[in-house]
Every structure is written in C-alpha cells, then in structure tokens.
Amino acid sequence: MRFRHPDGSTVHLAYCTNVHPAETLDGVIAQLTAHCEPVRHRLGTERLGVGLWLARDAVRALSADPGAPGRLRTELDRRGLEVVTLNGFPYRGFGAEQVKYRVYKPDWTDPERLDHTVALAGLLAGLLPPDVTEGTISTLPLAWRTGFDRAAAEAAHTALTELAGRLDDLEETSGRSIRIALEPEPGCAVETTADAIAPLAALPGHRIGLCLDTCHLATSFEDPTAALDGLARAGITVPKVQLSAALHAETPRDPAVRAALAAFDEPRFLHQTRARLDGVLHGTDDLGPALAGGALPDTVPWRAHFHVPLHAPPAPPLTSTLDVLRETLAVLVGGPVARSRHFEVETYTWQALPAEARPASDAQLADGIAAELGLARDLLTDLGLKEQQ
C-alpha cells in the first residue's frame, strides 16, 4: 500500500513474506496466490506491498535464468502486488522446525553473505515498480555476538565497504538506488541503535543505514524518541522500518505471569528476553533460561523477542509493546518530513504462537495478516498520511 505524506513523499507499507516457508522460486510464486493475493482482497486495496523474503535457493534460481526475474515480476503484477523492499536477513531454513542461532549464518564475516546480498540488490532493482527508483534490503546486524572480535569486525567492515561500492555500480547501470539496512537485534554484535552508530558511521557514502525493528527496539527497552534522535545526530539514516511488537510481562515474579510466558517458550526461534533494572540491561538468549530462574531480575518488567500479532495482543496477564510501535511511527512520519519511507509488518511467528492463538488454515492466516496491515494503515492515516490507490 502507498500513502502520501504531508511533505509530498510516498510512504510504502508492506508485509514480510518470511511468515511463509517457501524457499524455492516456484514456492515463492505459489505463495503469491495462496497468501499474498488473498490478503490484498481482504484489505480491499488495488495494490499491496510485499516485502519478499528470497532464500538462497530462490535467489540462485532467479540469478541463473535470465528470464526468471521477469517471470516473477509478471506474477507479482498479475496479482496487484508490488515490491520495494526485501528481507535479506534469513539466508535459508527459516521455516525449519528449529531455527534458533542458525538464522545468523552466514554473517558479514562470510563472503557468502556479501554475494547473497549483492544478488538480492540486483534482483530488487529489476522488481521495483516503474515509478519507484529506490529499494531497500534489511540484513542481519553484522553477526551474533559470540566470537565477534576485532578481526571479525574488520572483516565485516571490509565486506560492507565492498557492498557499498557494488551498489554504486548497480545504480549507474540500472538507474535504481538500492540501500541496505542493518537490523539491530538483541544478542547480536549490534544489539541496539546506539551499537549501530560506530560501525555505520565508519562506512563510506550513504548506501548503508539502519533497519529499525520495533519489537527489537522494545525488547532492549530503548526509548523510540531518544533512539531516533541519537541516530539523527550521528547522521545515520533509517531506510526501512519493521513494524512489530514484543511480548511484555509487567510482573514476572507472579506465578500466573510465568505460566503465561511459558506458553511462548517454543523450539523454533530464539526469544531473547530482557529486563532493565537501575539503568542496566540484563538478558538471556532465550525465554526458557529466563523462566528457569535467577538469570533476570524479577522485580521489573520483562520483554521477550517474540513478534506477537499487532492487532491481537496476548491475553492477560501479558501484553504487547504496541505503544512503542506507535511512538516510533509518530517520530518517523508524524512530523513535517518523513524520516523513513519503507515500512514492513513483520510477524513471522504466527505458527509459533500458543496453540489456541495459531491460525488453523491459510484463510485464518490471511485474516490475521490483513488485520495487522489494517491496523498499520489506520496508524499512518491517523498521523495525517493519505492512502493512495
């Protein structure tokens, strides 16, 4: 969906297809019919943005066959779908029964990450609508923190510097500007917006900025206004924003709260959990270790990296961090100038929800995704943006 900001710029809203498990080109095309088009119909819009997740095998198929990108573009157009952003964070296996730490491989010390991202950029340049000249790709925040030493940081810097040059070359040949956005995430080498400033400021040019995921922002107990002001002062741009909400437990000492949290402790994804006490952030790599006791202070609220549906917060005694998302949007697009123009709803955890909250069919999943996008649309229009058809 597209919106006109009061400053005259176009703001794009999409949903991320990493919620769907397809990893081959045929699978990606099939999901356009099975999932994306039904979401568009439920929203009653002529044009729906999709933030495509293209896994390794799909990227290789698209790169090997000169006619394949055109085929994908045709299939998107036929269904009233458009792409201005890609999710380049997961590489493969995101629909596996257990993902956990594997999602961070290959990282930015591995040449395969550079090659994959360059390929994504070339594909995105060809998928952009005719009237759109800028695309964005979100990527992992350098690496998982374990073992990320000075040599690793230097290797990542070298790879990203090479990437910036490749993107310059791509714009010269295609006329399309592709920007990469590092996505801070709890537990990674770049966990917070403050962590991102030094590595991003050291890169040449303007090609690489920050992807702000509002679940990650909230999980680390960052204040949206302060975080965005800090980035602005450092000259760090936010080319892409992922609209998501974290799991919030106000009173984790309460046994009923612990029991409710335990229903979200599942085997597929990491759910990094954080507590902030006296200005110090305490954390575990997953929800299970937090619930085991002793790892986190339990006299202050906990937040877990679990993308809960925007429109359907968990049942009491738990809540979500939707208010953090609201404040972030107000700062980014509620003023006289849009500070970011690519927004993507990214709730990939529908099938990891407690059993009673999971969609039981493709139709129910489409209902849920459409409801999330409807809420995001309302938030944008409440801030003065006008939806375009």
mmCIF file of C-alpha atoms in Angstrom:
data_model
loop_
_atom_site.group_PDB
_atom_site.id
_atom_site.type_symbol
_atom_site.label_atom_id
_atom_site.label_comp_id
_atom_site.label_asym_id
_atom_site.label_seq_id
_atom_site.Cartn_x
_atom_site.Cartn_y
_atom_site.Cartn_z
ATOM 1 C CA MET A 1 0.000 0.000 0.000
ATOM 2 C CA ARG A 2 1.096 3.534 -0.668
ATOM 3 C CA PHE A 3 0.498 6.678 1.323
ATOM 4 C CA ARG A 4 1.149 10.328 0.620
ATOM 5 C CA HIS A 5 2.960 12.119 3.426
ATOM 6 C CA PRO A 6 2.172 15.812 4.001
ATOM 7 C CA ASP A 7 5.675 16.592 2.702
ATOM 8 C CA GLY A 8 4.635 15.154 -0.676
ATOM 9 C CA SER A 9 6.718 11.975 -0.476
ATOM 10 C CA THR A 10 5.354 8.454 -0.921
ATOM 11 C CA VAL A 11 5.423 6.103 2.067
ATOM 12 C CA HIS A 12 5.179 2.381 1.343
ATOM 13 C CA LEU A 13 3.588 -0.232 3.612
ATOM 14 C CA ALA A 14 4.113 -3.953 3.025
ATOM 15 C CA TYR A 15 4.076 -7.218 4.914
ATOM 16 C CA CYS A 16 7.062 -9.538 5.045
ATOM 17 C CA THR A 17 6.700 -12.934 3.402
ATOM 18 C CA ASN A 18 9.156 -14.660 5.741
ATOM 19 C CA VAL A 19 5.995 -15.781 7.542
ATOM 20 C CA HIS A 20 5.605 -18.248 4.647
ATOM 21 C CA PRO A 21 8.065 -21.168 4.419
ATOM 22 C CA ALA A 22 8.691 -21.274 0.646
ATOM 23 C CA GLU A 23 12.392 -21.243 -0.292
ATOM 24 C CA THR A 24 12.332 -22.135 -3.998
ATOM 25 C CA LEU A 25 11.311 -19.854 -6.853
ATOM 26 C CA ASP A 26 8.257 -21.996 -7.629
ATOM 27 C CA GLY A 27 7.334 -21.906 -3.958
ATOM 28 C CA VAL A 28 7.654 -18.130 -3.816
ATOM 29 C CA ILE A 29 5.397 -17.734 -6.845
ATOM 30 C CA ALA A 30 2.876 -20.177 -5.385
ATOM 31 C CA GLN A 31 2.686 -18.205 -2.140
ATOM 32 C CA LEU A 32 1.689 -15.088 -4.077
ATOM 33 C CA THR A 33 -1.558 -16.849 -4.971
ATOM 34 C CA ALA A 34 -2.019 -18.811 -1.753
ATOM 35 C CA HIS A 35 -1.301 -15.986 0.682
ATOM 36 C CA CYS A 36 -0.455 -12.552 -0.691
ATOM 37 C CA GLU A 37 -3.345 -12.069 -3.091
ATOM 38 C CA PRO A 38 -5.958 -13.152 -0.512
ATOM 39 C CA VAL A 39 -4.523 -10.590 1.932
ATOM 40 C CA ARG A 40 -4.890 -7.883 -0.718
ATOM 41 C CA HIS A 41 -8.508 -8.834 -1.341
ATOM 42 C CA ARG A 42 -9.308 -8.712 2.375
ATOM 43 C CA LEU A 43 -7.869 -5.208 2.597
ATOM 44 C CA GLY A 44 -9.866 -4.063 -0.407
ATOM 45 C CA THR A 45 -6.846 -2.400 -1.982
ATOM 46 C CA GLU A 46 -5.830 -2.484 -5.632
ATOM 47 C CA ARG A 47 -2.127 -2.642 -4.766
ATOM 48 C CA LEU A 48 -0.464 -4.475 -1.894
ATOM 49 C CA GLY A 49 3.184 -4.190 -0.963
ATOM 50 C CA VAL A 50 5.006 -7.398 -0.130
ATOM 51 C CA GLY A 51 8.435 -7.449 1.472
ATOM 52 C CA LEU A 52 9.727 -10.550 -0.227
ATOM 53 C CA TRP A 53 11.957 -12.989 1.569
ATOM 54 C CA LEU A 54 14.021 -14.737 -1.082
ATOM 55 C CA ALA A 55 16.029 -17.608 0.374
ATOM 56 C CA ARG A 56 19.293 -18.866 -1.058
ATOM 57 C CA ASP A 57 17.783 -21.405 -3.460
ATOM 58 C CA ALA A 58 15.256 -18.917 -4.847
ATOM 59 C CA VAL A 59 17.985 -16.310 -5.356
ATOM 60 C CA ARG A 60 20.185 -18.804 -7.178
ATOM 61 C CA ALA A 61 17.317 -19.819 -9.461
ATOM 62 C CA LEU A 62 16.499 -16.188 -10.232
ATOM 63 C CA SER A 63 20.154 -15.405 -10.917
ATOM 64 C CA ALA A 64 20.822 -18.456 -13.092
ATOM 65 C CA ASP A 65 17.905 -17.991 -15.508
ATOM 66 C CA PRO A 66 17.810 -14.618 -17.318
ATOM 67 C CA GLY A 67 14.060 -14.976 -17.806
ATOM 68 C CA ALA A 68 13.214 -15.851 -14.198
ATOM 69 C CA PRO A 69 13.158 -12.312 -12.709
ATOM 70 C CA GLY A 70 10.770 -11.224 -15.443
ATOM 71 C CA ARG A 71 8.548 -14.188 -14.697
ATOM 72 C CA LEU A 72 8.437 -13.246 -11.015
ATOM 73 C CA ARG A 73 7.727 -9.616 -11.878
ATOM 74 C CA THR A 74 4.841 -10.687 -14.145
ATOM 75 C CA GLU A 75 3.369 -12.902 -11.435
ATOM 76 C CA LEU A 76 3.503 -10.006 -8.959
ATOM 77 C CA ASP A 77 1.855 -7.598 -11.400
ATOM 78 C CA ARG A 78 -0.928 -10.059 -12.231
ATOM 79 C CA ARG A 79 -1.922 -10.193 -8.583
ATOM 80 C CA GLY A 80 -1.771 -6.488 -7.773
ATOM 81 C CA LEU A 81 1.412 -6.906 -5.732
ATOM 82 C CA GLU A 82 4.472 -4.670 -5.673
ATOM 83 C CA VAL A 83 7.932 -4.954 -4.150
ATOM 84 C CA VAL A 84 10.077 -2.077 -2.915
ATOM 85 C CA THR A 85 11.852 -3.950 -0.110
ATOM 86 C CA LEU A 86 13.366 -7.367 0.546
ATOM 87 C CA ASN A 87 14.115 -9.128 3.796
ATOM 88 C CA GLY A 88 17.711 -10.250 3.363
ATOM 89 C CA PHE A 89 18.267 -11.355 6.980
ATOM 90 C CA PRO A 90 17.427 -15.109 6.932
ATOM 91 C CA TYR A 91 19.533 -16.995 4.390
ATOM 92 C CA ARG A 92 17.766 -20.338 4.326
ATOM 93 C CA GLY A 93 15.896 -22.765 6.567
ATOM 94 C CA PHE A 94 13.695 -20.116 8.192
ATOM 95 C CA GLY A 95 10.722 -22.462 8.041
ATOM 96 C CA ALA A 96 12.632 -25.335 9.651
ATOM 97 C CA GLU A 97 11.411 -26.983 12.842
ATOM 98 C CA GLN A 98 14.340 -25.417 14.689
ATOM 99 C CA VAL A 99 15.976 -22.175 13.556
ATOM 100 C CA LYS A 100 17.431 -20.630 16.716
ATOM 101 C CA TYR A 101 21.071 -19.475 16.243
ATOM 102 C CA ARG A 102 21.248 -20.707 12.642
ATOM 103 C CA VAL A 103 19.420 -17.608 11.420
ATOM 104 C CA TYR A 104 22.608 -15.581 11.941
ATOM 105 C CA LYS A 105 24.636 -17.610 9.438
ATOM 106 C CA PRO A 106 26.276 -16.740 7.140
ATOM 107 C CA ASP A 107 27.175 -13.481 8.846
ATOM 108 C CA TRP A 108 29.016 -10.469 7.481
ATOM 109 C CA THR A 109 32.419 -12.103 8.022
ATOM 110 C CA ASP A 110 31.492 -14.781 5.445
ATOM 111 C CA PRO A 111 31.877 -13.917 1.730
ATOM 112 C CA GLU A 112 28.629 -15.753 1.030
ATOM 113 C CA ARG A 113 26.693 -13.044 2.877
ATOM 114 C CA LEU A 114 28.151 -10.389 0.582
ATOM 115 C CA ASP A 115 27.480 -12.434 -2.540
ATOM 116 C CA HIS A 116 23.903 -13.165 -1.465
ATOM 117 C CA THR A 117 23.160 -9.519 -0.677
ATOM 118 C CA VAL A 118 24.648 -8.281 -3.959
ATOM 119 C CA ALA A 119 22.445 -10.783 -5.792
ATOM 120 C CA LEU A 120 19.393 -9.586 -3.854
ATOM 121 C CA ALA A 121 20.176 -5.990 -4.764
ATOM 122 C CA GLY A 122 20.366 -6.803 -8.454
ATOM 123 C CA LEU A 123 17.074 -8.680 -8.296
ATOM 124 C CA LEU A 124 15.339 -5.885 -6.396
ATOM 125 C CA ALA A 125 16.467 -3.311 -8.957
ATOM 126 C CA GLY A 126 14.560 -5.324 -11.559
ATOM 127 C CA LEU A 127 11.477 -5.878 -9.399
ATOM 128 C CA LEU A 128 10.850 -2.250 -8.427
ATOM 129 C CA PRO A 129 7.710 -0.693 -9.941
ATOM 130 C CA PRO A 130 8.388 1.614 -12.906
ATOM 131 C CA ASP A 131 7.687 4.761 -10.880
ATOM 132 C CA VAL A 132 9.889 3.771 -7.906
ATOM 133 C CA THR A 133 13.625 4.437 -8.021
ATOM 134 C CA GLU A 134 14.718 3.362 -4.525
ATOM 135 C CA GLY A 135 14.602 -0.067 -2.924
ATOM 136 C CA THR A 136 15.718 -1.334 0.479
ATOM 137 C CA ILE A 137 17.044 -4.604 1.837
ATOM 138 C CA SER A 138 17.232 -5.384 5.539
ATOM 139 C CA THR A 139 20.098 -7.554 6.748
ATOM 140 C CA LEU A 140 21.494 -9.011 9.941
ATOM 141 C CA PRO A 141 23.397 -6.731 12.361
ATOM 142 C CA LEU A 142 26.866 -7.969 11.380
ATOM 143 C CA ALA A 143 26.779 -11.247 13.352
ATOM 144 C CA TRP A 144 25.753 -12.986 16.531
ATOM 145 C CA ARG A 145 27.860 -11.528 19.339
ATOM 146 C CA THR A 146 29.694 -14.731 20.352
ATOM 147 C CA GLY A 147 33.162 -14.769 18.842
ATOM 148 C CA PHE A 148 32.707 -11.418 17.138
ATOM 149 C CA ASP A 149 36.115 -9.958 17.918
ATOM 150 C CA ARG A 150 38.114 -7.115 16.384
ATOM 151 C CA ALA A 151 39.223 -9.233 13.431
ATOM 152 C CA ALA A 152 35.611 -10.178 12.735
ATOM 153 C CA ALA A 153 34.547 -6.541 12.952
ATOM 154 C CA GLU A 154 37.222 -5.590 10.437
ATOM 155 C CA ALA A 155 36.132 -8.365 8.084
ATOM 156 C CA ALA A 156 32.512 -7.209 8.291
ATOM 157 C CA HIS A 157 33.552 -3.598 7.656
ATOM 158 C CA THR A 158 35.516 -4.662 4.584
ATOM 159 C CA ALA A 159 32.549 -6.629 3.228
ATOM 160 C CA LEU A 160 30.103 -3.760 3.766
ATOM 161 C CA THR A 161 32.505 -1.300 2.171
ATOM 162 C CA GLU A 162 32.701 -3.586 -0.848
ATOM 163 C CA LEU A 163 28.916 -3.803 -0.860
ATOM 164 C CA ALA A 164 28.554 -0.009 -0.902
ATOM 165 C CA GLY A 165 30.749 0.156 -3.988
ATOM 166 C CA ARG A 166 28.765 -2.600 -5.705
ATOM 167 C CA LEU A 167 25.543 -0.688 -5.020
ATOM 168 C CA ASP A 168 27.030 2.448 -6.550
ATOM 169 C CA ASP A 169 27.840 0.437 -9.669
ATOM 170 C CA LEU A 170 24.322 -1.013 -9.721
ATOM 171 C CA GLU A 171 22.750 2.429 -9.703
ATOM 172 C CA GLU A 172 24.950 3.520 -12.594
ATOM 173 C CA THR A 173 23.851 0.561 -14.713
ATOM 174 C CA SER A 174 20.197 0.256 -13.644
ATOM 175 C CA GLY A 175 19.166 3.748 -12.594
ATOM 176 C CA ARG A 176 17.836 2.252 -9.354
ATOM 177 C CA SER A 177 19.192 3.119 -5.919
ATOM 178 C CA ILE A 178 19.287 0.137 -3.563
ATOM 179 C CA ARG A 179 20.013 0.749 0.095
ATOM 180 C CA ILE A 180 20.944 -1.812 2.735
ATOM 181 C CA ALA A 181 19.673 -1.522 6.297
ATOM 182 C CA LEU A 182 21.348 -3.292 9.232
ATOM 183 C CA GLU A 183 18.734 -4.521 11.693
ATOM 184 C CA PRO A 184 19.800 -4.325 15.373
ATOM 185 C CA GLU A 185 18.652 -7.378 17.311
ATOM 186 C CA PRO A 186 19.112 -8.498 20.924
ATOM 187 C CA GLY A 187 22.093 -10.786 21.354
ATOM 188 C CA CYS A 188 23.860 -9.676 18.193
ATOM 189 C CA ALA A 189 27.050 -7.708 17.659
ATOM 190 C CA VAL A 190 24.759 -4.743 17.042
ATOM 191 C CA GLU A 191 22.009 -5.110 19.625
ATOM 192 C CA THR A 192 20.743 -1.529 19.928
ATOM 193 C CA THR A 193 20.575 1.625 17.851
ATOM 194 C CA ALA A 194 23.465 3.018 19.896
ATOM 195 C CA ASP A 195 25.561 -0.045 18.996
ATOM 196 C CA ALA A 196 24.909 0.651 15.316
ATOM 197 C CA ILE A 197 26.296 4.166 15.234
ATOM 198 C CA ALA A 198 30.035 3.410 15.197
ATOM 199 C CA PRO A 199 30.041 0.665 12.521
ATOM 200 C CA LEU A 200 27.599 2.522 10.277
ATOM 201 C CA ALA A 201 29.349 5.894 10.633
ATOM 202 C CA ALA A 202 32.615 4.253 9.551
ATOM 203 C CA LEU A 203 31.185 3.153 6.181
ATOM 204 C CA PRO A 204 31.595 5.256 3.041
ATOM 205 C CA GLY A 205 28.731 7.009 1.290
ATOM 206 C CA HIS A 206 25.040 6.723 2.051
ATOM 207 C CA ARG A 207 24.191 3.229 0.862
ATOM 208 C CA ILE A 208 24.003 1.509 4.239
ATOM 209 C CA GLY A 209 21.774 2.641 7.066
ATOM 210 C CA LEU A 210 19.632 1.104 9.791
ATOM 211 C CA CYS A 211 16.504 -1.035 9.740
ATOM 212 C CA LEU A 212 14.519 -0.237 12.858
ATOM 213 C CA ASP A 213 12.529 -3.236 14.086
ATOM 214 C CA THR A 214 10.111 -2.005 16.741
ATOM 215 C CA CYS A 215 9.981 -5.394 18.503
ATOM 216 C CA HIS A 216 13.765 -5.405 18.874
ATOM 217 C CA LEU A 217 13.742 -1.763 19.948
ATOM 218 C CA ALA A 218 11.185 -2.527 22.647
ATOM 219 C CA THR A 219 12.845 -5.762 23.794
ATOM 220 C CA SER A 220 16.016 -3.809 24.571
ATOM 221 C CA PHE A 221 13.935 -1.195 26.426
ATOM 222 C CA GLU A 222 15.074 1.574 24.081
ATOM 223 C CA ASP A 223 13.085 4.791 24.076
ATOM 224 C CA PRO A 224 11.985 5.418 20.467
ATOM 225 C CA THR A 225 12.376 9.179 20.544
ATOM 226 C CA ALA A 226 15.791 9.080 22.191
ATOM 227 C CA ALA A 227 16.978 6.283 19.886
ATOM 228 C CA LEU A 228 15.940 8.081 16.723
ATOM 229 C CA ASP A 229 17.332 11.402 17.931
ATOM 230 C CA GLY A 230 20.657 9.691 18.607
ATOM 231 C CA LEU A 231 20.746 8.246 15.112
ATOM 232 C CA ALA A 232 19.881 11.605 13.580
ATOM 233 C CA ARG A 233 22.644 13.368 15.485
ATOM 234 C CA ALA A 234 25.119 10.802 14.205
ATOM 235 C CA GLY A 235 23.894 11.189 10.631
ATOM 236 C CA ILE A 236 22.597 7.595 10.476
ATOM 237 C CA THR A 237 19.559 7.181 8.251
ATOM 238 C CA VAL A 238 16.673 4.723 8.698
ATOM 239 C CA PRO A 239 15.831 3.482 5.202
ATOM 240 C CA LYS A 240 13.499 0.763 6.478
ATOM 241 C CA VAL A 241 11.265 0.094 9.485
ATOM 242 C CA GLN A 242 9.802 -3.243 10.521
ATOM 243 C CA LEU A 243 6.543 -2.849 12.399
ATOM 244 C CA SER A 244 6.396 -5.491 15.102
ATOM 245 C CA ALA A 245 5.500 -5.858 18.770
ATOM 246 C CA ALA A 246 7.311 -7.707 21.546
ATOM 247 C CA LEU A 247 5.916 -9.758 24.415
ATOM 248 C CA HIS A 248 5.694 -7.740 27.663
ATOM 249 C CA ALA A 249 5.344 -9.147 31.184
ATOM 250 C CA GLU A 250 4.805 -6.437 33.780
ATOM 251 C CA THR A 251 5.164 -8.616 36.886
ATOM 252 C CA PRO A 252 7.374 -11.640 36.067
ATOM 253 C CA ARG A 253 7.547 -12.690 39.726
ATOM 254 C CA ASP A 254 3.846 -13.603 39.603
ATOM 255 C CA PRO A 255 3.403 -17.386 39.029
ATOM 256 C CA ALA A 256 0.457 -16.704 36.705
ATOM 257 C CA VAL A 257 2.676 -14.475 34.572
ATOM 258 C CA ARG A 258 5.389 -17.138 34.492
ATOM 259 C CA ALA A 259 2.847 -19.718 33.361
ATOM 260 C CA ALA A 260 1.587 -17.416 30.612
ATOM 261 C CA LEU A 261 5.136 -16.744 29.419
ATOM 262 C CA ALA A 262 5.921 -20.456 29.374
ATOM 263 C CA ALA A 263 3.301 -20.926 26.643
ATOM 264 C CA PHE A 264 5.503 -18.786 24.359
ATOM 265 C CA ASP A 265 8.682 -20.806 25.043
ATOM 266 C CA GLU A 266 8.798 -22.810 21.820
ATOM 267 C CA PRO A 267 11.541 -24.690 19.942
ATOM 268 C CA ARG A 268 11.747 -22.915 16.585
ATOM 269 C CA PHE A 269 13.022 -19.378 17.180
ATOM 270 C CA LEU A 270 15.190 -17.631 19.734
ATOM 271 C CA HIS A 271 13.196 -15.404 22.055
ATOM 272 C CA GLN A 272 15.855 -13.239 23.663
ATOM 273 C CA THR A 273 14.492 -11.896 26.938
ATOM 274 C CA ARG A 274 15.474 -8.669 28.649
ATOM 275 C CA ALA A 275 14.903 -6.791 31.913
ATOM 276 C CA ARG A 276 16.106 -3.307 32.783
ATOM 277 C CA LEU A 277 16.991 -2.548 36.407
ATOM 278 C CA ASP A 278 18.559 0.726 37.565
ATOM 279 C CA GLY A 279 19.600 1.564 34.034
ATOM 280 C CA VAL A 280 21.332 -1.775 33.437
ATOM 281 C CA LEU A 281 20.023 -4.181 30.790
ATOM 282 C CA HIS A 282 20.008 -7.859 31.809
ATOM 283 C CA GLY A 283 19.359 -10.606 29.284
ATOM 284 C CA THR A 284 19.122 -14.238 28.287
ATOM 285 C CA ASP A 285 19.422 -15.700 24.813
ATOM 286 C CA ASP A 286 16.030 -17.384 25.039
ATOM 287 C CA LEU A 287 12.845 -17.355 27.064
ATOM 288 C CA GLY A 288 13.449 -20.755 28.648
ATOM 289 C CA PRO A 289 16.606 -19.725 30.549
ATOM 290 C CA ALA A 290 14.801 -16.644 31.822
ATOM 291 C CA LEU A 291 11.936 -18.734 33.157
ATOM 292 C CA ALA A 292 14.348 -21.180 34.784
ATOM 293 C CA GLY A 293 15.028 -18.526 37.398
ATOM 294 C CA GLY A 294 17.924 -16.451 38.610
ATOM 295 C CA ALA A 295 19.120 -15.111 35.262
ATOM 296 C CA LEU A 296 16.980 -11.962 35.244
ATOM 297 C CA PRO A 297 15.745 -9.646 37.998
ATOM 298 C CA ASP A 298 12.063 -10.381 38.507
ATOM 299 C CA THR A 299 11.077 -7.163 40.275
ATOM 300 C CA VAL A 300 10.927 -5.249 36.993
ATOM 301 C CA PRO A 301 9.117 -5.982 33.712
ATOM 302 C CA TRP A 302 10.445 -8.466 31.196
ATOM 303 C CA ARG A 303 10.244 -8.244 27.437
ATOM 304 C CA ALA A 304 10.797 -11.136 25.055
ATOM 305 C CA HIS A 305 11.725 -11.108 21.382
ATOM 306 C CA PHE A 306 8.539 -12.753 20.204
ATOM 307 C CA HIS A 307 6.753 -10.979 17.351
ATOM 308 C CA VAL A 308 3.143 -11.029 18.547
ATOM 309 C CA PRO A 309 0.351 -10.018 16.132
ATOM 310 C CA LEU A 310 -0.080 -6.256 16.110
ATOM 311 C CA HIS A 311 -3.862 -6.319 16.289
ATOM 312 C CA ALA A 312 -4.163 -9.172 18.799
ATOM 313 C CA PRO A 313 -2.054 -8.737 21.938
ATOM 314 C CA PRO A 314 -1.648 -11.786 24.165
ATOM 315 C CA ALA A 315 -4.287 -12.436 26.782
ATOM 316 C CA PRO A 316 -3.766 -11.013 30.273
ATOM 317 C CA PRO A 317 -1.642 -11.074 32.327
ATOM 318 C CA LEU A 318 0.684 -10.465 29.332
ATOM 319 C CA THR A 319 0.613 -7.524 26.950
ATOM 320 C CA SER A 320 2.499 -6.365 23.857
ATOM 321 C CA THR A 321 4.678 -3.340 23.144
ATOM 322 C CA LEU A 322 2.360 -1.808 20.546
ATOM 323 C CA ASP A 323 2.777 1.568 22.249
ATOM 324 C CA VAL A 324 6.474 1.511 21.318
ATOM 325 C CA LEU A 325 5.482 0.977 17.687
ATOM 326 C CA ARG A 326 3.004 3.873 17.897
ATOM 327 C CA GLU A 327 5.604 6.251 19.295
ATOM 328 C CA THR A 328 8.147 5.178 16.696
ATOM 329 C CA LEU A 329 5.712 5.897 13.867
ATOM 330 C CA ALA A 330 4.855 9.275 15.366
ATOM 331 C CA VAL A 331 8.513 10.274 15.394
ATOM 332 C CA LEU A 332 9.245 8.946 11.910
ATOM 333 C CA VAL A 333 6.236 10.161 9.941
ATOM 334 C CA GLY A 334 4.195 12.306 12.344
ATOM 335 C CA GLY A 335 6.264 15.420 11.735
ATOM 336 C CA PRO A 336 6.577 17.771 8.755
ATOM 337 C CA VAL A 337 9.086 15.484 6.984
ATOM 338 C CA ALA A 338 9.012 11.696 6.605
ATOM 339 C CA ARG A 339 12.190 10.297 8.160
ATOM 340 C CA SER A 340 11.633 6.836 6.661
ATOM 341 C CA ARG A 341 9.512 5.693 3.739
ATOM 342 C CA HIS A 342 9.586 1.880 3.714
ATOM 343 C CA PHE A 343 7.506 0.179 6.413
ATOM 344 C CA GLU A 344 7.013 -3.570 6.693
ATOM 345 C CA VAL A 345 4.792 -5.540 9.056
ATOM 346 C CA GLU A 346 6.922 -8.491 10.155
ATOM 347 C CA THR A 347 5.085 -11.007 12.287
ATOM 348 C CA TYR A 348 6.770 -14.244 11.218
ATOM 349 C CA THR A 349 5.795 -16.134 14.380
ATOM 350 C CA TRP A 350 2.151 -16.957 13.637
ATOM 351 C CA GLN A 351 2.771 -20.712 13.723
ATOM 352 C CA ALA A 352 4.944 -20.390 16.847
ATOM 353 C CA LEU A 353 2.143 -18.827 18.904
ATOM 354 C CA PRO A 354 0.487 -20.852 21.673
ATOM 355 C CA ALA A 355 -1.788 -23.432 20.095
ATOM 356 C CA GLU A 356 -5.029 -21.592 20.827
ATOM 357 C CA ALA A 357 -3.781 -18.458 19.050
ATOM 358 C CA ARG A 358 -2.352 -20.086 15.909
ATOM 359 C CA PRO A 359 -4.224 -19.801 12.598
ATOM 360 C CA ALA A 360 -5.687 -23.171 11.705
ATOM 361 C CA SER A 361 -5.824 -22.543 7.946
ATOM 362 C CA ASP A 362 -4.412 -20.346 5.197
ATOM 363 C CA ALA A 363 -7.641 -18.346 5.314
ATOM 364 C CA GLN A 364 -7.208 -17.605 9.016
ATOM 365 C CA LEU A 365 -3.586 -16.598 8.431
ATOM 366 C CA ALA A 366 -4.677 -14.218 5.665
ATOM 367 C CA ASP A 367 -7.302 -12.785 8.016
ATOM 368 C CA GLY A 368 -4.648 -12.123 10.641
ATOM 369 C CA ILE A 369 -2.116 -10.554 8.276
ATOM 370 C CA ALA A 370 -4.809 -8.339 6.781
ATOM 371 C CA ALA A 371 -5.894 -7.256 10.266
ATOM 372 C CA GLU A 372 -2.314 -6.291 11.124
ATOM 373 C CA LEU A 373 -1.967 -4.292 7.925
ATOM 374 C CA GLY A 374 -5.319 -2.659 8.570
ATOM 375 C CA LEU A 375 -4.121 -1.529 11.978
ATOM 376 C CA ALA A 376 -0.875 -0.201 10.496
ATOM 377 C CA ARG A 377 -2.850 1.628 7.809
ATOM 378 C CA ASP A 378 -5.012 3.263 10.466
ATOM 379 C CA LEU A 379 -1.961 4.358 12.442
ATOM 380 C CA LEU A 380 -0.480 6.002 9.361
ATOM 381 C CA THR A 381 -3.674 7.792 8.356
ATOM 382 C CA ASP A 382 -4.188 8.965 11.946
ATOM 383 C CA LEU A 383 -0.803 10.692 11.597
ATOM 384 C CA GLY A 384 -2.034 12.610 8.567
ATOM 385 C CA LEU A 385 -0.917 10.356 5.690
ATOM 386 C CA LYS A 386 -3.339 9.791 2.831
ATOM 387 C CA GLU A 387 -3.760 6.342 1.333
ATOM 388 C CA GLN A 388 -3.288 6.152 -2.429
ATOM 389 C CA GLN A 389 -4.987 3.681 -4.719
#
